[in-house]
PDB file of C-alpha atoms and ligand atoms in Angstrom:
ATOM      1  CA  MET E  24     -33.552  12.261  67.104  1.00 90.00           C
ATOM      2  CA  ASN E  25     -31.277  12.181  63.425  1.00 94.00           C
ATOM      3  CA  ILE E  26     -29.368  10.089  62.819  1.00 96.00           C
ATOM      4  CA  ILE E  27     -25.946   9.489  60.904  1.00 97.00           C
ATOM      5  CA  LEU E  28     -25.399   5.771  59.247  1.00 98.00           C
ATOM      6  CA  LEU E  29     -21.363   4.781  59.395  1.00 98.00           C
ATOM      7  CA  GLY E  30     -19.252   2.865  57.244  1.00 96.00           C
ATOM      8  CA  TYR E  31     -17.447   0.253  54.885  1.00 95.00           C
ATOM      9  CA  PRO E  32     -19.164   1.854  51.391  1.00 93.00           C
ATOM     10  CA  GLY E  33     -21.129  -1.922  50.944  1.00 91.00           C
ATOM     11  CA  SER E  34     -22.165  -2.411  54.595  1.00 94.00           C
ATOM     12  CA  GLY E  35     -25.261  -2.484  54.227  1.00 92.00           C
ATOM     13  CA  LYS E  36     -26.189   1.471  54.961  1.00 95.00           C
ATOM     14  CA  GLY E  37     -28.522   1.364  52.370  1.00 92.00           C
ATOM     15  CA  THR E  38     -29.704  -1.083  53.644  1.00 91.00           C
ATOM     16  CA  GLN E  39     -30.530  -0.040  56.846  1.00 96.00           C
ATOM     17  CA  ALA E  40     -31.874   2.957  56.369  1.00 95.00           C
ATOM     18  CA  GLU E  41     -33.978   1.974  54.202  1.00 93.00           C
ATOM     19  CA  ALA E  42     -36.183  -0.245  56.523  1.00 94.00           C
ATOM     20  CA  LEU E  43     -35.526   2.686  59.579  1.00 95.00           C
ATOM     21  CA  SER E  44     -37.000   4.757  58.852  1.00 93.00           C
ATOM     22  CA  ALA E  45     -39.320   2.995  57.295  1.00 92.00           C
ATOM     23  CA  GLU E  46     -39.844   1.943  60.790  1.00 93.00           C
ATOM     24  CA  LEU E  47     -39.272   4.974  62.744  1.00 91.00           C
ATOM     25  CA  SER E  48     -41.225   7.104  60.332  1.00 89.00           C
ATOM     26  CA  MET E  49     -37.561   9.065  59.999  1.00 91.00           C
ATOM     27  CA  GLU E  50     -36.669  11.132  56.599  1.00 92.00           C
ATOM     28  CA  HIS E  51     -33.473   9.627  54.715  1.00 93.00           C
ATOM     29  CA  ILE E  52     -31.306  11.020  52.952  1.00 95.00           C
ATOM     30  CA  SER E  53     -28.946   9.843  51.190  1.00 95.00           C
ATOM     31  CA  THR E  54     -26.909  11.774  49.037  1.00 96.00           C
ATOM     32  CA  GLY E  55     -25.667   8.562  46.617  1.00 94.00           C
ATOM     33  CA  ASP E  56     -29.591   8.212  45.886  1.00 92.00           C
ATOM     34  CA  LEU E  57     -29.857  12.053  45.428  1.00 94.00           C
ATOM     35  CA  PHE E  58     -26.990  11.323  42.829  1.00 95.00           C
ATOM     36  CA  ARG E  59     -27.438   8.743  41.432  1.00 92.00           C
ATOM     37  CA  GLU E  60     -31.430  10.062  41.147  1.00 90.00           C
ATOM     38  CA  GLU E  61     -29.657  12.777  39.374  1.00 93.00           C
ATOM     39  CA  ILE E  62     -27.797  11.811  36.473  1.00 92.00           C
ATOM     40  CA  THR E  63     -30.479   9.344  34.971  1.00 89.00           C
ATOM     41  CA  LYS E  64     -33.056  12.168  34.929  1.00 92.00           C
ATOM     42  CA  GLY E  65     -30.302  13.990  33.162  1.00 94.00           C
ATOM     43  CA  THR E  66     -29.933  17.136  35.317  1.00 96.00           C
ATOM     44  CA  PRO E  67     -27.213  19.496  35.638  1.00 96.00           C
ATOM     45  CA  LEU E  68     -26.682  18.559  38.730  1.00 96.00           C
ATOM     46  CA  GLY E  69     -26.156  15.002  37.779  1.00 96.00           C
ATOM     47  CA  LEU E  70     -24.096  15.828  34.725  1.00 96.00           C
ATOM     48  CA  ARG E  71     -21.648  17.434  36.888  1.00 96.00           C
ATOM     49  CA  VAL E  72     -21.552  14.659  39.087  1.00 97.00           C
ATOM     50  CA  SER E  73     -21.931  11.504  37.914  1.00 96.00           C
ATOM     51  CA  GLU E  74     -17.315  11.268  36.439  1.00 96.00           C
ATOM     52  CA  TYR E  75     -17.230  11.417  40.090  1.00 96.00           C
ATOM     53  CA  LEU E  76     -19.199   9.432  40.572  1.00 95.00           C
ATOM     54  CA  ALA E  77     -18.530   6.744  37.900  1.00 94.00           C
ATOM     55  CA  GLY E  78     -14.699   7.425  39.185  1.00 95.00           C
ATOM     56  CA  GLY E  79     -15.420   5.885  42.661  1.00 95.00           C
ATOM     57  CA  LYS E  80     -13.593   9.822  43.785  1.00 96.00           C
ATOM     58  CA  LEU E  81     -15.743  12.387  46.424  1.00 97.00           C
ATOM     59  CA  VAL E  82     -17.625  15.089  45.107  1.00 97.00           C
ATOM     60  CA  ASP E  83     -17.240  18.803  46.202  1.00 96.00           C
ATOM     61  CA  ASP E  84     -17.962  19.280  49.357  1.00 96.00           C
ATOM     62  CA  LYS E  85     -19.592  22.343  48.137  1.00 95.00           C
ATOM     63  CA  THR E  86     -21.935  20.362  45.699  1.00 96.00           C
ATOM     64  CA  VAL E  87     -23.654  18.142  48.510  1.00 97.00           C
ATOM     65  CA  LEU E  88     -23.677  20.690  50.773  1.00 96.00           C
ATOM     66  CA  GLU E  89     -25.877  22.270  49.289  1.00 94.00           C
ATOM     67  CA  VAL E  90     -27.563  18.794  48.392  1.00 94.00           C
ATOM     68  CA  ILE E  91     -28.094  18.222  52.301  1.00 94.00           C
ATOM     69  CA  SER E  92     -29.063  21.741  52.723  1.00 92.00           C
ATOM     70  CA  SER E  93     -32.103  22.234  50.692  1.00 90.00           C
ATOM     71  CA  LYS E  94     -33.288  18.724  51.800  1.00 89.00           C
ATOM     72  CA  LEU E  95     -32.817  20.293  55.057  1.00 88.00           C
ATOM     73  CA  GLU E  96     -34.931  23.572  54.352  1.00 83.00           C
ATOM     74  CA  LYS E  97     -38.726  21.811  53.595  1.00 72.00           C
ATOM     75  CA  PRO E  98     -40.882  23.473  55.558  1.00 55.00           C
ATOM     76  CA  GLU E  99     -42.048  21.182  57.279  1.00 57.00           C
ATOM     77  CA  ILE E 100     -39.830  19.888  59.194  1.00 57.00           C
ATOM     78  CA  GLN E 101     -38.947  23.230  60.178  1.00 52.00           C
ATOM     79  CA  GLU E 102     -41.370  23.864  61.561  1.00 51.00           C
ATOM     80  CA  LYS E 103     -41.827  20.873  63.336  1.00 55.00           C
ATOM     81  CA  SER E 104     -37.554  20.931  64.789  1.00 56.00           C
ATOM     82  CA  LYS E 105     -38.937  24.402  65.843  1.00 55.00           C
ATOM     83  CA  GLU E 106     -42.689  23.968  67.199  1.00 57.00           C
ATOM     84  CA  GLY E 107     -41.914  19.611  68.264  1.00 56.00           C
ATOM     85  CA  GLU E 108     -45.662  19.187  67.966  1.00 56.00           C
ATOM     86  CA  LYS E 109     -47.170  17.012  65.215  1.00 54.00           C
ATOM     87  CA  SER E 110     -49.660  17.452  62.511  1.00 52.00           C
ATOM     88  CA  GLU E 111     -51.066  15.571  60.129  1.00 49.00           C
ATOM     89  CA  LYS E 112     -49.041  17.057  56.787  1.00 50.00           C
ATOM     90  CA  GLU E 113     -46.319  16.737  59.460  1.00 47.00           C
ATOM     91  CA  GLU E 114     -46.582  13.463  59.976  1.00 45.00           C
ATOM     92  CA  LYS E 115     -43.892  10.402  58.019  1.00 49.00           C
ATOM     93  CA  PHE E 116     -41.074  13.875  58.899  1.00 49.00           C
ATOM     94  CA  VAL E 117     -41.615  13.452  62.444  1.00 59.00           C
ATOM     95  CA  ASN E 118     -38.872  11.785  63.842  1.00 81.00           C
ATOM     96  CA  GLY E 119     -36.220  13.470  62.192  1.00 90.00           C
ATOM     97  CA  PHE E 120     -33.131  12.749  60.032  1.00 94.00           C
ATOM     98  CA  LEU E 121     -31.592   9.444  58.713  1.00 96.00           C
ATOM     99  CA  PHE E 122     -28.133  10.426  56.830  1.00 97.00           C
ATOM    100  CA  ASP E 123     -27.007   7.945  53.854  1.00 97.00           C
ATOM    101  CA  GLY E 124     -23.568   8.738  52.697  1.00 96.00           C
ATOM    102  CA  PHE E 125     -23.371  11.583  54.669  1.00 98.00           C
ATOM    103  CA  PRO E 126     -21.051  13.138  55.698  1.00 98.00           C
ATOM    104  CA  ARG E 127     -17.967  11.493  54.746  1.00 98.00           C
ATOM    105  CA  THR E 128     -15.542  14.093  55.095  1.00 97.00           C
ATOM    106  CA  VAL E 129     -14.370  16.160  58.351  1.00 97.00           C
ATOM    107  CA  GLU E 130     -15.336  18.890  56.114  1.00 97.00           C
ATOM    108  CA  GLN E 131     -19.091  17.567  55.383  1.00 98.00           C
ATOM    109  CA  ALA E 132     -19.506  16.469  59.559  1.00 97.00           C
ATOM    110  CA  GLU E 133     -18.092  19.711  60.608  1.00 97.00           C
ATOM    111  CA  ALA E 134     -20.895  21.887  58.510  1.00 97.00           C
ATOM    112  CA  LEU E 135     -23.219  19.626  59.365  1.00 97.00           C
ATOM    113  CA  ASP E 136     -23.409  20.136  63.098  1.00 96.00           C
ATOM    114  CA  SER E 137     -22.766  23.870  62.213  1.00 94.00           C
ATOM    115  CA  LEU E 138     -26.247  23.409  59.439  1.00 94.00           C
ATOM    116  CA  LEU E 139     -28.062  21.208  62.555  1.00 94.00           C
ATOM    117  CA  SER E 140     -27.113  24.036  65.690  1.00 93.00           C
ATOM    118  CA  SER E 141     -28.278  26.691  63.494  1.00 93.00           C
ATOM    119  CA  LYS E 142     -32.368  24.650  62.859  1.00 90.00           C
ATOM    120  CA  LYS E 143     -32.146  24.152  66.384  1.00 91.00           C
ATOM    121  CA  MET E 144     -31.488  20.509  65.832  1.00 91.00           C
ATOM    122  CA  GLU E 145     -29.555  18.162  67.425  1.00 92.00           C
ATOM    123  CA  LEU E 146     -27.412  14.621  66.182  1.00 95.00           C
ATOM    124  CA  ASP E 147     -28.984  11.933  68.878  1.00 94.00           C
ATOM    125  CA  ALA E 148     -26.628   9.238  67.029  1.00 95.00           C
ATOM    126  CA  VAL E 149     -23.601   8.378  64.546  1.00 97.00           C
ATOM    127  CA  ILE E 150     -23.557   4.093  64.065  1.00 97.00           C
ATOM    128  CA  PHE E 151     -21.191   2.177  62.899  1.00 97.00           C
ATOM    129  CA  LEU E 152     -22.052  -0.352  61.157  1.00 97.00           C
ATOM    130  CA  ASN E 153     -19.143  -3.122  61.410  1.00 97.00           C
ATOM    131  CA  VAL E 154     -18.105  -5.396  58.145  1.00 95.00           C
ATOM    132  CA  ASP E 155     -15.213  -6.738  57.306  1.00 93.00           C
ATOM    133  CA  GLU E 156     -13.151  -5.583  54.356  1.00 90.00           C
ATOM    134  CA  ALA E 157     -13.147  -8.438  52.554  1.00 88.00           C
ATOM    135  CA  ASP E 158     -17.236  -9.366  53.435  1.00 89.00           C
ATOM    136  CA  VAL E 159     -17.933  -6.014  51.343  1.00 90.00           C
ATOM    137  CA  VAL E 160     -16.346  -6.288  48.705  1.00 88.00           C
ATOM    138  CA  GLU E 161     -18.133 -10.117  47.773  1.00 86.00           C
ATOM    139  CA  ARG E 162     -21.270  -7.902  49.387  1.00 89.00           C
ATOM    140  CA  ILE E 163     -21.182  -5.511  46.628  1.00 91.00           C
ATOM    141  CA  SER E 164     -20.013  -7.791  43.676  1.00 90.00           C
ATOM    142  CA  SER E 165     -23.779  -9.933  44.346  1.00 91.00           C
ATOM    143  CA  ARG E 166     -25.755  -6.256  44.401  1.00 92.00           C
ATOM    144  CA  ARG E 167     -27.897  -4.853  42.231  1.00 94.00           C
ATOM    145  CA  VAL E 168     -29.964  -1.572  42.408  1.00 92.00           C
ATOM    146  CA  CYS E 169     -33.324  -0.432  40.314  1.00 93.00           C
ATOM    147  CA  PRO E 170     -31.973   3.251  38.942  1.00 88.00           C
ATOM    148  CA  LYS E 171     -35.600   4.531  39.103  1.00 87.00           C
ATOM    149  CA  CYS E 172     -36.810   3.766  43.002  1.00 90.00           C
ATOM    150  CA  SER E 173     -32.707   3.656  44.359  1.00 88.00           C
ATOM    151  CA  LYS E 174     -33.707  -0.359  46.146  1.00 90.00           C
ATOM    152  CA  VAL E 175     -31.462  -1.975  46.561  1.00 90.00           C
ATOM    153  CA  TYR E 176     -31.308  -5.944  45.712  1.00 93.00           C
ATOM    154  CA  ASN E 177     -28.377  -8.594  46.945  1.00 92.00           C
ATOM    155  CA  VAL E 178     -28.813 -11.567  44.131  1.00 93.00           C
ATOM    156  CA  ILE E 179     -27.248 -14.429  46.972  1.00 90.00           C
ATOM    157  CA  SER E 180     -28.759 -12.570  49.515  1.00 88.00           C
ATOM    158  CA  SER E 181     -32.643 -10.501  48.780  1.00 90.00           C
ATOM    159  CA  PRO E 182     -32.749 -11.097  44.603  1.00 95.00           C
ATOM    160  CA  PRO E 183     -36.142  -9.542  44.071  1.00 97.00           C
ATOM    161  CA  GLN E 184     -38.885 -11.736  43.435  1.00 97.00           C
ATOM    162  CA  LYS E 185     -38.986 -11.259  39.408  1.00 97.00           C
ATOM    163  CA  GLU E 186     -34.952 -12.240  38.229  1.00 95.00           C
ATOM    164  CA  ASN E 187     -33.344  -8.689  37.223  1.00 96.00           C
ATOM    165  CA  ILE E 188     -37.056  -6.827  38.180  1.00 97.00           C
ATOM    166  CA  CYS E 189     -37.649  -4.835  40.761  1.00 97.00           C
ATOM    167  CA  ASP E 190     -40.451  -5.003  43.056  1.00 97.00           C
ATOM    168  CA  ALA E 191     -41.176  -1.854  44.373  1.00 95.00           C
ATOM    169  CA  CYS E 192     -41.820  -0.590  40.684  1.00 96.00           C
ATOM    170  CA  GLY E 193     -40.885  -2.936  38.235  1.00 96.00           C
ATOM    171  CA  GLY E 194     -37.477  -1.188  36.595  1.00 95.00           C
ATOM    172  CA  GLU E 195     -34.648  -3.231  35.669  1.00 96.00           C
ATOM    173  CA  LEU E 196     -31.515  -3.916  38.175  1.00 96.00           C
ATOM    174  CA  LEU E 197     -28.561  -2.992  37.075  1.00 93.00           C
ATOM    175  CA  PHE E 198     -25.445  -3.277  38.418  1.00 92.00           C
ATOM    176  CA  ARG E 199     -23.648   0.296  39.461  1.00 88.00           C
ATOM    177  CA  GLU E 200     -21.474   1.581  37.587  1.00 87.00           C
ATOM    178  CA  ASP E 201     -18.872   1.749  40.068  1.00 90.00           C
ATOM    179  CA  ASP E 202     -19.380  -1.198  41.702  1.00 92.00           C
ATOM    180  CA  LYS E 203     -16.724  -2.995  39.680  1.00 91.00           C
ATOM    181  CA  PRO E 204     -13.734  -3.911  41.070  1.00 89.00           C
ATOM    182  CA  ALA E 205     -11.062  -1.375  39.835  1.00 89.00           C
ATOM    183  CA  VAL E 206     -13.480   1.800  41.043  1.00 93.00           C
ATOM    184  CA  ILE E 207     -14.333  -0.352  44.086  1.00 92.00           C
ATOM    185  CA  GLU E 208     -11.081  -0.801  45.248  1.00 92.00           C
ATOM    186  CA  LYS E 209     -11.194   3.091  45.329  1.00 94.00           C
ATOM    187  CA  ARG E 210     -13.693   3.356  47.054  1.00 94.00           C
ATOM    188  CA  MET E 211     -12.110   1.346  49.279  1.00 94.00           C
ATOM    189  CA  MET E 212      -9.524   3.652  50.115  1.00 95.00           C
ATOM    190  CA  VAL E 213     -11.365   7.078  49.431  1.00 96.00           C
ATOM    191  CA  TYR E 214     -13.336   5.764  52.607  1.00 96.00           C
ATOM    192  CA  LYS E 215     -10.204   5.036  54.585  1.00 96.00           C
ATOM    193  CA  ASP E 216      -8.933   8.448  53.526  1.00 97.00           C
ATOM    194  CA  LEU E 217     -11.766  10.891  54.090  1.00 97.00           C
ATOM    195  CA  THR E 218     -14.328   8.742  55.800  1.00 97.00           C
ATOM    196  CA  GLU E 219     -12.517   6.638  58.219  1.00 97.00           C
ATOM    197  CA  PRO E 220     -11.578  10.264  60.459  1.00 97.00           C
ATOM    198  CA  LEU E 221     -14.957  10.227  61.318  1.00 97.00           C
ATOM    199  CA  ILE E 222     -15.120   8.105  63.872  1.00 97.00           C
ATOM    200  CA  SER E 223     -13.194   9.923  66.383  1.00 96.00           C
ATOM    201  CA  TYR E 224     -14.373  12.668  65.742  1.00 97.00           C
ATOM    202  CA  TYR E 225     -17.992  11.836  65.657  1.00 97.00           C
ATOM    203  CA  HIS E 226     -15.931   8.904  69.227  1.00 95.00           C
ATOM    204  CA  ALA E 227     -15.068  12.128  70.299  1.00 94.00           C
ATOM    205  CA  ASN E 228     -18.727  13.797  70.745  1.00 89.00           C
ATOM    206  CA  GLY E 229     -19.924  11.409  73.074  1.00 88.00           C
ATOM    207  CA  VAL E 230     -22.659  10.173  69.742  1.00 92.00           C
ATOM    208  CA  PHE E 231     -20.791   6.956  68.811  1.00 96.00           C
ATOM    209  CA  TYR E 232     -22.090   3.447  68.735  1.00 96.00           C
ATOM    210  CA  GLU E 233     -21.404   0.479  66.686  1.00 96.00           C
ATOM    211  CA  ILE E 234     -23.211  -2.430  65.407  1.00 96.00           C
ATOM    212  CA  GLN E 235     -21.856  -5.559  64.408  1.00 95.00           C
ATOM    213  CA  ALA E 236     -23.690  -5.868  60.705  1.00 94.00           C
ATOM    214  CA  ARG E 237     -22.740  -9.069  59.602  1.00 90.00           C
ATOM    215  CA  GLY E 238     -25.239 -11.391  58.755  1.00 87.00           C
ATOM    216  CA  ASP E 239     -29.248 -11.724  58.236  1.00 89.00           C
ATOM    217  CA  ALA E 240     -29.943  -7.560  57.482  1.00 91.00           C
ATOM    218  CA  THR E 241     -33.717  -8.379  59.631  1.00 94.00           C
ATOM    219  CA  ALA E 242     -31.999  -9.525  62.775  1.00 96.00           C
ATOM    220  CA  ILE E 243     -28.868  -6.714  62.172  1.00 96.00           C
ATOM    221  CA  THR E 244     -32.344  -3.723  62.072  1.00 97.00           C
ATOM    222  CA  GLU E 245     -33.901  -4.621  65.095  1.00 96.00           C
ATOM    223  CA  ASN E 246     -30.189  -4.593  66.426  1.00 96.00           C
ATOM    224  CA  ILE E 247     -30.081  -1.364  65.506  1.00 96.00           C
ATOM    225  CA  ILE E 248     -33.627  -0.357  66.570  1.00 95.00           C
ATOM    226  CA  SER E 249     -32.966  -1.797  69.928  1.00 94.00           C
ATOM    227  CA  LEU E 250     -30.282   0.082  70.432  1.00 93.00           C
ATOM    228  CA  ILE E 251     -32.213   3.374  69.506  1.00 92.00           C
ATOM    229  CA  LYS E 252     -34.753   2.760  72.122  1.00 89.00           C
ATOM    230  CA  ALA E 253     -32.339   1.635  75.281  1.00 88.00           C
ATOM    231  CA  GLU E 254     -29.857   4.656  74.488  1.00 79.00           C
ATOM    232  CA  ILE E 255     -30.866   7.013  72.333  1.00 76.00           C
ATOM    233  CA  SER E 256     -34.150   7.881  71.919  1.00 69.00           C
ATOM    234  CA  LYS E 257     -33.546   8.306  76.689  1.00 67.00           C
ATOM    235  CA  SER E 258     -31.100  10.793  76.026  1.00 62.00           C
TER     236      SER E 258
HETATM  237  P1  ADP X 542     -21.845   3.350  48.645  1.00 68.03           P
HETATM  238  O1  ADP X 542     -22.119   4.063  50.740  1.00 68.03           O
HETATM  239  O2  ADP X 542     -22.332   2.317  48.498  1.00 68.03           O
HETATM  240  O3  ADP X 542     -19.696   3.439  48.544  1.00 68.03           O
HETATM  241  P2  ADP X 542     -22.897   5.602  48.335  1.00 68.03           P
HETATM  242  O4  ADP X 542     -24.898   5.488  47.250  1.00 68.03           O
HETATM  243  O5  ADP X 542     -23.481   6.135  49.431  1.00 68.03           O
HETATM  244  O6  ADP X 542     -22.040   4.109  47.729  1.00 68.03           O
HETATM  245  O7  ADP X 542     -22.278   7.100  47.435  1.00 68.03           O
HETATM  246  C1  ADP X 542     -21.691   6.713  45.948  1.00 68.03           C
HETATM  247  C2  ADP X 542     -21.047   7.888  45.770  1.00 68.03           C
HETATM  248  O8  ADP X 542     -21.692   8.806  45.283  1.00 68.03           O
HETATM  249  C3  ADP X 542     -19.834   8.180  46.324  1.00 68.03           C
HETATM  250  O9  ADP X 542     -18.918   7.100  45.737  1.00 68.03           O
HETATM  251  C4  ADP X 542     -19.410   9.281  45.825  1.00 68.03           C
HETATM  252  O10 ADP X 542     -18.879   9.914  44.071  1.00 68.03           O
HETATM  253  C5  ADP X 542     -20.808  10.209  45.518  1.00 68.03           C
HETATM  254  N1  ADP X 542     -21.392  11.177  46.831  1.00 68.03           N
HETATM  255  C6  ADP X 542     -22.608  10.275  48.051  1.00 68.03           C
HETATM  256  N2  ADP X 542     -22.240  10.994  48.700  1.00 68.03           N
HETATM  257  C7  ADP X 542     -20.739  11.518  48.956  1.00 68.03           C
HETATM  258  C8  ADP X 542     -20.283  12.852  50.587  1.00 68.03           C
HETATM  259  N3  ADP X 542     -20.821  12.866  50.906  1.00 68.03           N
HETATM  260  N4  ADP X 542     -19.670  13.683  49.466  1.00 68.03           N
HETATM  261  C9  ADP X 542     -18.695  13.262  48.091  1.00 68.03           C
HETATM  262  N5  ADP X 542     -18.981  12.635  47.375  1.00 68.03           N
HETATM  263  C10 ADP X 542     -20.276  11.383  48.165  1.00 68.03           C
HETATM  264 ZN1   ZN X 543     -38.189  -0.009  42.018  1.00 68.03          ZN
END
């Protein structure tokens, strides 16, 4: 089972992807987290993409696709998808990929289609997390992230136990540079221009599902899981 989470910046893709990947044993791939980790580590890739992230612009498709194909190249996953059988080592990958923040352009979506089909894999669902623009802007302003393990917090709705310290790894939580109001505005524009067309792209593919993503995060996770159980896993 391979699933894409789609939605505005701040619609809760990262939070939901983390909960769902744990619950459904899927491999969570967040291009945003991957880029932020490279930036924190100061790798050549990190240096190359940091300006894009800071400015709320999209990283070029070529770079994004290199990152994605190397993630899909994991031998465990290839083997699993070819042979369809479980072994201890493969256990945690059995249920495929959960894409969060990718694809973000029609070009990326087309490239993902061919990548998946070259690996004899299918896209089972695109789940659109529907929230109002005003809600996401408010959410983003109270978002904090752990630079070490990428866990996401919200100082109002899901604060860490100790103020500003990551529950999972003890890292010091940060306000993302690109969560500043001027950059958010840019990211919203980029989303509307380049990412929103994916809604009709996937509508046409017949794999599009929509979830109301307002309110309690745990309830939203449960709704997504029910949707997957009812609709997607039987097809
Ligand atoms: P959000 O979903 O809250 O906007 P992400 O963490 O997914 O945040 O992405 C942060 C930034 O990382 C984007 O603004 C962009 O610069 C870069 N990025 C992430 N994924 C992609 C992608 N698929 N294509 C191009 N740029 C990307
Ligand atoms: Zn952490």
